[in-house]
Tab-separated table of C-alpha atoms in Angstrom:
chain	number	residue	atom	x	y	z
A	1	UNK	CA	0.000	0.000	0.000
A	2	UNK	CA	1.262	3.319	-0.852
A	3	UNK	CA	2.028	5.952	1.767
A	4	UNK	CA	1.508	9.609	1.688
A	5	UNK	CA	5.239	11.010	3.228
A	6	UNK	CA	3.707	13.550	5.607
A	7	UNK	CA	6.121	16.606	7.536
A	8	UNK	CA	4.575	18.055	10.415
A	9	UNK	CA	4.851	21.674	10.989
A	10	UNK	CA	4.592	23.503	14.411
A	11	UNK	CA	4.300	20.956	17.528
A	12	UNK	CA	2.293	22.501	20.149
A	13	UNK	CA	-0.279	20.555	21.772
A	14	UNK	CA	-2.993	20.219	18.382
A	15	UNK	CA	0.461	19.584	16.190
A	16	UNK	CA	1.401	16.775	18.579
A	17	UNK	CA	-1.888	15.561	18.689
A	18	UNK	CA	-2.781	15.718	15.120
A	19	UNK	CA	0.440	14.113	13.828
A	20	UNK	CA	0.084	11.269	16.124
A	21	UNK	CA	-3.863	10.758	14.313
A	22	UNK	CA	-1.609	10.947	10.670
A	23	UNK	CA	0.926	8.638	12.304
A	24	UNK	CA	-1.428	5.846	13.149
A	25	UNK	CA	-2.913	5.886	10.020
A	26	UNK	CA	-2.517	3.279	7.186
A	27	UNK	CA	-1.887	5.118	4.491
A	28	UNK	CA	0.825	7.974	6.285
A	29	UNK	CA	4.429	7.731	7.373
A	30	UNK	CA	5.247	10.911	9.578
A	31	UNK	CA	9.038	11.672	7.916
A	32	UNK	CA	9.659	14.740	8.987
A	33	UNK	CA	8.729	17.583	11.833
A	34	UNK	CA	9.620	20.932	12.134
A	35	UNK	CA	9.042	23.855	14.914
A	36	UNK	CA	11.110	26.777	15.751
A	37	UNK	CA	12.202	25.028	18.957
A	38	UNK	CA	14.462	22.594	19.021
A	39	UNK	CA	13.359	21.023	22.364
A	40	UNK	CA	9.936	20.582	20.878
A	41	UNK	CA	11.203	18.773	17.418
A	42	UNK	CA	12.998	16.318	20.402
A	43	UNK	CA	10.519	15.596	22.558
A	44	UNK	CA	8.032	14.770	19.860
A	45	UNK	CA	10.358	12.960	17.589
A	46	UNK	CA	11.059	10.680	21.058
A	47	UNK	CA	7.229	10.374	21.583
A	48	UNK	CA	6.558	9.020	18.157
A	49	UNK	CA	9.524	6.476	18.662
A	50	UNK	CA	11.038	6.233	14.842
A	51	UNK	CA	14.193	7.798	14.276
A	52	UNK	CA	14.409	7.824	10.890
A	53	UNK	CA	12.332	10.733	10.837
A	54	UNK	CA	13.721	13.670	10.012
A	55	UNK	CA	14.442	16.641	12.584
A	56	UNK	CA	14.033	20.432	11.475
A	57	UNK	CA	13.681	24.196	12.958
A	58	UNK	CA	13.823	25.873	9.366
A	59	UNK	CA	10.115	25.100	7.306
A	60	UNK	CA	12.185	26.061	4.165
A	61	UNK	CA	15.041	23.666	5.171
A	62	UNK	CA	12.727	20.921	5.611
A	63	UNK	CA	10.887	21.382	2.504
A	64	UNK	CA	14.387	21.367	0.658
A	65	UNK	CA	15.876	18.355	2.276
A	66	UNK	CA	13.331	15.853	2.459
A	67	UNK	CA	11.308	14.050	-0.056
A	68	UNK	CA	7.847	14.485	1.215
A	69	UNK	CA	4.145	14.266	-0.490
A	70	UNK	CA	1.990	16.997	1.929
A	71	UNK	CA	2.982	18.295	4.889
A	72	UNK	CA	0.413	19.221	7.779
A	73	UNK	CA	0.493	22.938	9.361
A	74	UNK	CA	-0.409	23.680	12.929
A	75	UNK	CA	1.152	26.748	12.779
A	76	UNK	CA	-0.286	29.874	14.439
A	77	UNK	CA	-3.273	30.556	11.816
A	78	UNK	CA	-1.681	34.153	11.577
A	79	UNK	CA	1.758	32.650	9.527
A	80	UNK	CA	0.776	29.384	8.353
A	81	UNK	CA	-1.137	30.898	4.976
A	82	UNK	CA	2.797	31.978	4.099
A	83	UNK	CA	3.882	28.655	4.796
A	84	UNK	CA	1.357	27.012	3.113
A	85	UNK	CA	1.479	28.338	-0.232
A	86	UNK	CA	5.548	28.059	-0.339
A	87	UNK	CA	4.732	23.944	0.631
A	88	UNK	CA	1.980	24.111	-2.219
A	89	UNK	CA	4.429	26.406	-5.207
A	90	UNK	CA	7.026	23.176	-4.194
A	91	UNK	CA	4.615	20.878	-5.407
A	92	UNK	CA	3.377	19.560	-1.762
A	93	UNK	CA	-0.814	18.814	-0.461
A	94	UNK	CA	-1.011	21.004	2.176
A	95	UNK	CA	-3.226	20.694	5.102
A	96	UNK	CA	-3.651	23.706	7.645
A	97	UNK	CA	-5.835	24.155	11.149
A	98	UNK	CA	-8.869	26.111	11.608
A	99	UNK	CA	-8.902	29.335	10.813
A	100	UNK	CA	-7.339	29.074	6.831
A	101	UNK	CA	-6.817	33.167	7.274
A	102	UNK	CA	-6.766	36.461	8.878
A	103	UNK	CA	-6.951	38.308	6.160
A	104	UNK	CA	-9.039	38.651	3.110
A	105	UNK	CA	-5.840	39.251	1.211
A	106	UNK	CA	-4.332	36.048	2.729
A	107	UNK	CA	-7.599	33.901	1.453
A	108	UNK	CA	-7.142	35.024	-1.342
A	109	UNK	CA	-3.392	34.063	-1.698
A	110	UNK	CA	-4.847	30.734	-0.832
A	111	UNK	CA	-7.670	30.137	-3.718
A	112	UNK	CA	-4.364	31.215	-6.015
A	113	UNK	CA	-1.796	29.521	-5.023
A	114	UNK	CA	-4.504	26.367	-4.957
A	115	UNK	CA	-5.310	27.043	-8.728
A	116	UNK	CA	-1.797	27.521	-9.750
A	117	UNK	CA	-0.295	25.063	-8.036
A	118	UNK	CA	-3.243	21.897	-8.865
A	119	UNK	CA	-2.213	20.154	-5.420
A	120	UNK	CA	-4.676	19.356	-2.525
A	121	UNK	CA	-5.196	21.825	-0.002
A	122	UNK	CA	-7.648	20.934	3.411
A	123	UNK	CA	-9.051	22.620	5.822
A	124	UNK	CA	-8.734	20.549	9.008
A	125	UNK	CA	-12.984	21.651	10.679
A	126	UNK	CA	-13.783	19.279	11.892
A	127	UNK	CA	-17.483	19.760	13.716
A	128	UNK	CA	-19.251	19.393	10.043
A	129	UNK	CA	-18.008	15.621	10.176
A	130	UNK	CA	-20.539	15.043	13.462
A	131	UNK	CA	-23.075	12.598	12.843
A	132	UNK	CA	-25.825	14.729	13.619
A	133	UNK	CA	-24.535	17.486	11.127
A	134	UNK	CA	-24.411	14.594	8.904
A	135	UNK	CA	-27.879	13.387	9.235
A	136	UNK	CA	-29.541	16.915	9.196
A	137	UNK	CA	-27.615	17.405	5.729
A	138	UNK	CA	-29.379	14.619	4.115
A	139	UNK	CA	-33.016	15.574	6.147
A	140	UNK	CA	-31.885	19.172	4.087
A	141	UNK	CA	-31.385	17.403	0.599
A	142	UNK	CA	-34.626	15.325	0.731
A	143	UNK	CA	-36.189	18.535	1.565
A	144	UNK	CA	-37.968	17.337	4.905
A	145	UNK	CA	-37.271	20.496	6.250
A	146	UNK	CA	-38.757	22.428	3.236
A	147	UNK	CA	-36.797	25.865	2.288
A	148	UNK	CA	-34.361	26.702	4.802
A	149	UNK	CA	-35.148	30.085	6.066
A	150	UNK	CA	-32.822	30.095	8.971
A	151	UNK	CA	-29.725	28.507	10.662
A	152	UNK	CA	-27.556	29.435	14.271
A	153	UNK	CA	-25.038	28.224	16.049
A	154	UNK	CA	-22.766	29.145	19.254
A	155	UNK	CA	-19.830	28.255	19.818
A	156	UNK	CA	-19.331	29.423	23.908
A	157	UNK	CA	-16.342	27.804	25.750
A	158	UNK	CA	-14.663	29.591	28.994
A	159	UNK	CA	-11.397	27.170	29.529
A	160	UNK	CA	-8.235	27.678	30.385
A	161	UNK	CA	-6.424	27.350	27.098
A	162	UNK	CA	-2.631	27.908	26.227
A	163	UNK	CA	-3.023	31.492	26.487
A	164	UNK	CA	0.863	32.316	26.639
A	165	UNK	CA	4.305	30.917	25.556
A	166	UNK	CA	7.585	31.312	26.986
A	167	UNK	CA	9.651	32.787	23.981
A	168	UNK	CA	12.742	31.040	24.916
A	169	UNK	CA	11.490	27.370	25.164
A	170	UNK	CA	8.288	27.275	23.571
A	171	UNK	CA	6.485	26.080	26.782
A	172	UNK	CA	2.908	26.655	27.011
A	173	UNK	CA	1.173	28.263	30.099
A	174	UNK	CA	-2.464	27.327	30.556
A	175	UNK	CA	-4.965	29.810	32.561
A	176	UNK	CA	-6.645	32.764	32.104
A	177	UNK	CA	-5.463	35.313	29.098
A	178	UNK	CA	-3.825	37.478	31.407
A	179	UNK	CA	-0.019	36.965	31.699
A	180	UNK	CA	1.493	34.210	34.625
A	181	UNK	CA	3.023	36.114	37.661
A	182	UNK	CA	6.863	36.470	37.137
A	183	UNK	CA	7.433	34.852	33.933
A	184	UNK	CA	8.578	36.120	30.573
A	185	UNK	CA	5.688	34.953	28.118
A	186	UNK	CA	4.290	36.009	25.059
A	187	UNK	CA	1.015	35.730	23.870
A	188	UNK	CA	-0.130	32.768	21.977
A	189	UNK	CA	-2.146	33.128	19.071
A	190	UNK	CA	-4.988	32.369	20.575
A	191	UNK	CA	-5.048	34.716	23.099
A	192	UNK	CA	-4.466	37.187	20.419
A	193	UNK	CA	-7.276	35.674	17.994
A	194	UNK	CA	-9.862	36.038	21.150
A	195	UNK	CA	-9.867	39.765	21.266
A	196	UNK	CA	-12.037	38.872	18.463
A	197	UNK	CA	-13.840	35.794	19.307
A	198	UNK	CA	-15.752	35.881	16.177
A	199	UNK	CA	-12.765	34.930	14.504
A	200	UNK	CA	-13.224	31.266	15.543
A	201	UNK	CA	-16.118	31.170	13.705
A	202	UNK	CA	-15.118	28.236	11.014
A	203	UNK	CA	-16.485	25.747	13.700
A	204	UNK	CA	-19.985	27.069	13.709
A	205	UNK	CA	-20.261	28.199	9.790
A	206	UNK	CA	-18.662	25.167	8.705
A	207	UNK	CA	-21.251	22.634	9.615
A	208	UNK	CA	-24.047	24.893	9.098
A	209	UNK	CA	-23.410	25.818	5.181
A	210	UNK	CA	-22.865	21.962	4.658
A	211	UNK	CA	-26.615	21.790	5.725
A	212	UNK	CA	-27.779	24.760	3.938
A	213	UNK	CA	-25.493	24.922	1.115
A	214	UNK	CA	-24.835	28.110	-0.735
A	215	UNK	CA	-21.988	30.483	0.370
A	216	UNK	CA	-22.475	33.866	2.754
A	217	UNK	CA	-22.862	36.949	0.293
A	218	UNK	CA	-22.893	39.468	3.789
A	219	UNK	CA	-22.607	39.917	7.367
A	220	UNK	CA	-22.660	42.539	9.734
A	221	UNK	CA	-21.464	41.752	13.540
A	222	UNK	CA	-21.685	43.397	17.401
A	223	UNK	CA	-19.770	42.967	20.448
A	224	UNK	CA	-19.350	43.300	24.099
A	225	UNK	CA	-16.784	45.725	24.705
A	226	UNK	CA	-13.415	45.258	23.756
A	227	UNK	CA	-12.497	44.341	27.287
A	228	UNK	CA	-14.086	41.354	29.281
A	229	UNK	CA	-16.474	41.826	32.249
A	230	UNK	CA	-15.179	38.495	33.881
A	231	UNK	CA	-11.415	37.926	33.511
A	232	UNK	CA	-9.573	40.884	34.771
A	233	UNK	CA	-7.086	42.525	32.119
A	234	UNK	CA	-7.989	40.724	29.237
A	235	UNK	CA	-8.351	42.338	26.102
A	236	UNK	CA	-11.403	40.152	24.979
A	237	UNK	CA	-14.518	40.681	23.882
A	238	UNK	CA	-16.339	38.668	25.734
A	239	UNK	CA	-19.510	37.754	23.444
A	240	UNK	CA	-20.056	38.341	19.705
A	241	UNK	CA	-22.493	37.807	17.380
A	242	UNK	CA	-22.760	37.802	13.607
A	243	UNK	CA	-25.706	37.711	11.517
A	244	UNK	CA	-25.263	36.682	7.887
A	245	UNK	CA	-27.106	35.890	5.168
A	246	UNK	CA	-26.361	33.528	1.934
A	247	UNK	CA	-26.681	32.934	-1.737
A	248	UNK	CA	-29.625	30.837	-1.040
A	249	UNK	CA	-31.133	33.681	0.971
A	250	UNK	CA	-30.864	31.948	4.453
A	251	UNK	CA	-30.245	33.791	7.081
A	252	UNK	CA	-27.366	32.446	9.805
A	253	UNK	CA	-26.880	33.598	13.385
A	254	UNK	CA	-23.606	33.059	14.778
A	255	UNK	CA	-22.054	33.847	18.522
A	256	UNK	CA	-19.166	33.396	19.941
A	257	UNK	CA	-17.266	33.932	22.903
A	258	UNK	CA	-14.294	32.653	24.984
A	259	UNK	CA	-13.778	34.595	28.081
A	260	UNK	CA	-17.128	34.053	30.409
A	261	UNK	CA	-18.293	30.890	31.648
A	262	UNK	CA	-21.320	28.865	29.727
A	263	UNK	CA	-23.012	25.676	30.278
A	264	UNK	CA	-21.488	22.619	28.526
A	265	UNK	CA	-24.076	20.541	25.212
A	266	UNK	CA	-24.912	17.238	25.364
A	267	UNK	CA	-21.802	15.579	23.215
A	268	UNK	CA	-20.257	18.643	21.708
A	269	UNK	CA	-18.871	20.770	24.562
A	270	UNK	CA	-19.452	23.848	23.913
A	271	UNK	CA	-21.436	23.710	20.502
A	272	UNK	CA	-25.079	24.137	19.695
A	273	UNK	CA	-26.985	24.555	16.667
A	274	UNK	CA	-30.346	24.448	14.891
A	275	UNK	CA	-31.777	24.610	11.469
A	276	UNK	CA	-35.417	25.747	10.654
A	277	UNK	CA	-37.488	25.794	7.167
A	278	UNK	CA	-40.818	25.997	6.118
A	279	UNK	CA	-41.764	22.733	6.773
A	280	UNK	CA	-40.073	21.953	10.279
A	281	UNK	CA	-36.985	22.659	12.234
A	282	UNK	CA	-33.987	21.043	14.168
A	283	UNK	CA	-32.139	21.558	16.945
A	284	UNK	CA	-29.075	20.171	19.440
A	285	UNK	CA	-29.373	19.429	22.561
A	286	UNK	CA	-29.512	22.312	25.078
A	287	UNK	CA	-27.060	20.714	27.822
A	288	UNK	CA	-26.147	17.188	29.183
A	289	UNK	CA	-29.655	16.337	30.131
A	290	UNK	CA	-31.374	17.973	27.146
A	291	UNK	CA	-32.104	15.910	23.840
A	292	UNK	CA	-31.870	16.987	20.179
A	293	UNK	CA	-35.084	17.338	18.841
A	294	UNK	CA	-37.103	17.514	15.805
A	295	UNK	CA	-40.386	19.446	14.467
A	296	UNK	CA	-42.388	19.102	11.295
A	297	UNK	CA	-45.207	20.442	9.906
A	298	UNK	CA	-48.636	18.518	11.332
A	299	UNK	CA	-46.682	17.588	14.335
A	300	UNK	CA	-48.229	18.505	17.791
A	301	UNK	CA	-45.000	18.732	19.712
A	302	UNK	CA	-41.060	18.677	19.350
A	303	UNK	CA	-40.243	14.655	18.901
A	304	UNK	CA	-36.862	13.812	21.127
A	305	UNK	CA	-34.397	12.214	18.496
A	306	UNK	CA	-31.292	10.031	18.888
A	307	UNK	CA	-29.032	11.702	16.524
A	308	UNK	CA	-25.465	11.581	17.916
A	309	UNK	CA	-22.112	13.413	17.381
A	310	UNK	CA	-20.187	9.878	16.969
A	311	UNK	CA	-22.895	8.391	14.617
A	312	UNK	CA	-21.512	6.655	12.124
A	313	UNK	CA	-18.235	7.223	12.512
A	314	UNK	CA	-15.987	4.567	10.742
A	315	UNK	CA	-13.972	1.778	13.296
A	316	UNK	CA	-10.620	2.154	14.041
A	317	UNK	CA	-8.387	5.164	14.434
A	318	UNK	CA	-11.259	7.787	13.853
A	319	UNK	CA	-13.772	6.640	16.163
A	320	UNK	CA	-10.773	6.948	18.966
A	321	UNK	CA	-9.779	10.321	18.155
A	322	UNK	CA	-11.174	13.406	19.699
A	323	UNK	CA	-14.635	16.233	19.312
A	324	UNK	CA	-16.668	12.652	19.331
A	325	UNK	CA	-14.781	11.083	16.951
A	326	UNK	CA	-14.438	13.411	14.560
A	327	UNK	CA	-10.729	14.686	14.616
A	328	UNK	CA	-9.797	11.538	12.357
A	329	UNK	CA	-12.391	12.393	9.587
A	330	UNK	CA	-10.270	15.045	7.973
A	331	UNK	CA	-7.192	13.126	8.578
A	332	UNK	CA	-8.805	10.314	6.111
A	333	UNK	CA	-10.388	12.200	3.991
A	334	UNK	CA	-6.946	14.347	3.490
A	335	UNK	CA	-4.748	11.125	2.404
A	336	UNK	CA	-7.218	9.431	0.521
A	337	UNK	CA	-7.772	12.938	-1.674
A	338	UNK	CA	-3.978	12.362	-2.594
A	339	UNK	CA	-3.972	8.727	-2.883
A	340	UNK	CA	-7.433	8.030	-4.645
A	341	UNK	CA	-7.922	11.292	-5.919
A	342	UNK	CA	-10.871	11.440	-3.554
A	343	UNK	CA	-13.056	14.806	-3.223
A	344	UNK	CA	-12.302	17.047	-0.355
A	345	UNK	CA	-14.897	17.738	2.216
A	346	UNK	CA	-13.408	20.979	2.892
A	347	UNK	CA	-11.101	22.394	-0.047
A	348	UNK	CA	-9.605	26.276	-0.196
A	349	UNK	CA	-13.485	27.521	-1.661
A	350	UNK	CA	-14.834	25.758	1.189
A	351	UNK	CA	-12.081	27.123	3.655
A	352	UNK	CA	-11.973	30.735	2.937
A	353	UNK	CA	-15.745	31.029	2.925
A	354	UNK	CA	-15.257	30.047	6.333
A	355	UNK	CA	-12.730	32.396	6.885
A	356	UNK	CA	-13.818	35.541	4.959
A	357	UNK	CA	-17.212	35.825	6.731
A	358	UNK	CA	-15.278	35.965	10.077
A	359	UNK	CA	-12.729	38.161	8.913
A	360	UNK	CA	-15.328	41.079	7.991
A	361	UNK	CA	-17.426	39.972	11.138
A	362	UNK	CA	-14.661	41.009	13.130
A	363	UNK	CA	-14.138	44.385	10.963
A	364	UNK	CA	-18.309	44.958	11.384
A	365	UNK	CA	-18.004	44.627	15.312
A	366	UNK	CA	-15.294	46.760	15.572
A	367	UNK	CA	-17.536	49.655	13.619
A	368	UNK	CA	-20.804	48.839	15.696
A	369	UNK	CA	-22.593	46.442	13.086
A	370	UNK	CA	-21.822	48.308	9.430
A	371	UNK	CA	-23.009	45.258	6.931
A	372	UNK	CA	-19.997	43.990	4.945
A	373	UNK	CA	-19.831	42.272	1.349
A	374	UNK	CA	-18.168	39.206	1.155
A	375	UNK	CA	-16.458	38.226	-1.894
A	376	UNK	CA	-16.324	35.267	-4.439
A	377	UNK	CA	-13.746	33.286	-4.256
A	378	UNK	CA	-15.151	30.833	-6.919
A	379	UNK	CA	-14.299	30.972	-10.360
A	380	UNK	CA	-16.829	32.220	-12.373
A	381	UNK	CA	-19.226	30.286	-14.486
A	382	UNK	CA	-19.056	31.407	-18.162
């Protein structure tokens, strides 16, 4: 069986996790990692246990020196789009982390360097893989649900996440984002990233335009002030909330917020979501205890359904992995698009139409709701 010759860039925790999902995998042989520090490329190298895997701080370096057939970037979202398109103008499949961009200038040096370039690039979202977001997309296409009029999600999650780095070793500090007593750190990119929560919003959009299809054509967005109410000193908007609207004419509600504690969802952490048409609606559980439910049209209440986050998911390596299961989805789905030629779930259109929306959310908030245009990253049809 043919193996896909994988380098992993930037090993902080998701990098080490990640690679060890591409490392168990059939069709992958991990042969080469790379982060700026040198302790990390160590550690990890003597955690995966196979030293004839190459050892690198430089990306370039690595790219030059080692055969390789993709390479996987868990880079902070704010440099990898760089990275990525030198990997994809060598010839490499690139894979990246959620979000694809910061920039609408950056997704658009994705779609070109994609087009030019005729490899594989992936998005790694992985929420639109649940089997629940799977099920409701098929309820969409036999049009149980009627026209979709609306869609929302949250995605609300106080934690204490690796908020700062030391700059000298690359050791993570986990807490709230406000710096560690007596320690040089700087901040990590996520810390950065939730000044804007809205930014994270890939992992609510994604699943929801795989239900609804279409792409969003505008979006205006408001926040809390930029400064949170709960964690002392943090530069965070604590709450915000984009509305958007799509080629179909659906209209999508989308919060965020990182900073303020909210109640955990039955199987999906800190996700919720629902879906409603003119012929009945859908929605995710409300907490632990709730259940997702269903309504149709000549129904006389909400119907408690089974749907699940795991359902379906195949055996081995991706039913074990994290989110439910569904960390291993894009993992397959990446190395079969470069050995079978597969279709990717999530390919640059699909990534940047993530992205953009959040981008100009972020813009919108910061000017109290204006309504921003999103632009077309598809070709266009003669």
């Amino acid at each position: 069986m043919r193996k896909v010759r994988l380098g992993v860039v930037g090993l902080g925790p998701r990098g080490r996790y990640i690679g060890k999902l591409y490392q168990a995998h059939p069709s992958c042989e991990v042969a080469a990692l790379c982060d700026t520090f040198s302790s990390r490329v160590e550690t990890y190298a003597a955690e995966l246990g196979n030293p004839s895997i190459r050892l690198f701080t430089d990306f370039e370096d690595m790219i030059a020196s080692v055969a390789l057939d993709a390479v996987l970037i868990t880079a902070p979202p704010d440099i990898q789009v760089d990275m990525a398109c030198f990997a994809m103008n060598k010839g490499l499949h690139v894979a990246t982390e959620v979000p694809a961009a910061y920039t609408i200038e950056d997704c658009w040096k994705l779609v070109r360097t994609v087009e030019r370039s005729g490899v594989n690039y992936l998005l790694s979202e992985q929420t639109r893989y649940w089997g629940f977001i799977r099920q409701w997309t098929e309820l969409v296409k036999r049009n149980e649900l009627g026209r979709i009029l609306f869609a929302e999600g949250e995605y609300m999650h106080y934690s204490e996440w690796d908020y700062y780095m030391d700059p000298k070793t690359g050791d993570t500090y986990y807490g709230d984002p406000v710096p560690p007593d007596g320690k040089q750190v700087e901040a990590t990119w996520r810390n950065r990233s939730f000044i804007h929560p809205i930014y994270y919003l890939p992992h609510t959009l994604s699943p929801l335009l795989k239900i609804v299809g279409g792409r969003v054509v505008s979006v205006s967005c408001m926040g809390t002030r930029p400064a949170s109410y709960y964690v002392k000193g943090a530069a965070a908007r604590d709450l915000e909330v984009a509305l958007m609207q799509t080629t179909d004419g659906t209209i999508i509600r989308a919060a965020a917020g990182f900073t303020s504690p909210s109640g955990p969802r039955r199987d999906t952490s800190y996700h919720w979501y629902q879906v409603k048409g003119t012929g009945g609606a859908v929605e995710w559980a409300r907490s632990k205890q709730d259940r997702p439910r269903m309504w149709c049209i000549g129904d006389p209440d909400w119907r408690e359904m089974d749907w699940k986050s795991d359902a379906g998911t195949p055996p081995g390596f991706t039913a074990e992995s994290g989110h439910s299961g569904a960390d291993g989805w894009p993992v397959d789905n990446f190395l079969r698009a470069i050995i079978e030629g597969a279709p990717l779930e999530m390919d640059v259109y699909d990534a940047v139409e993530t992205a953009a929306p959040a981008i100009l959310a972020a813009e919108s908030s910061r000017e109290g709701g204006v309504l921003k245009t999103v632009p077309n990253f598809r070709p266009v049809q003669p």
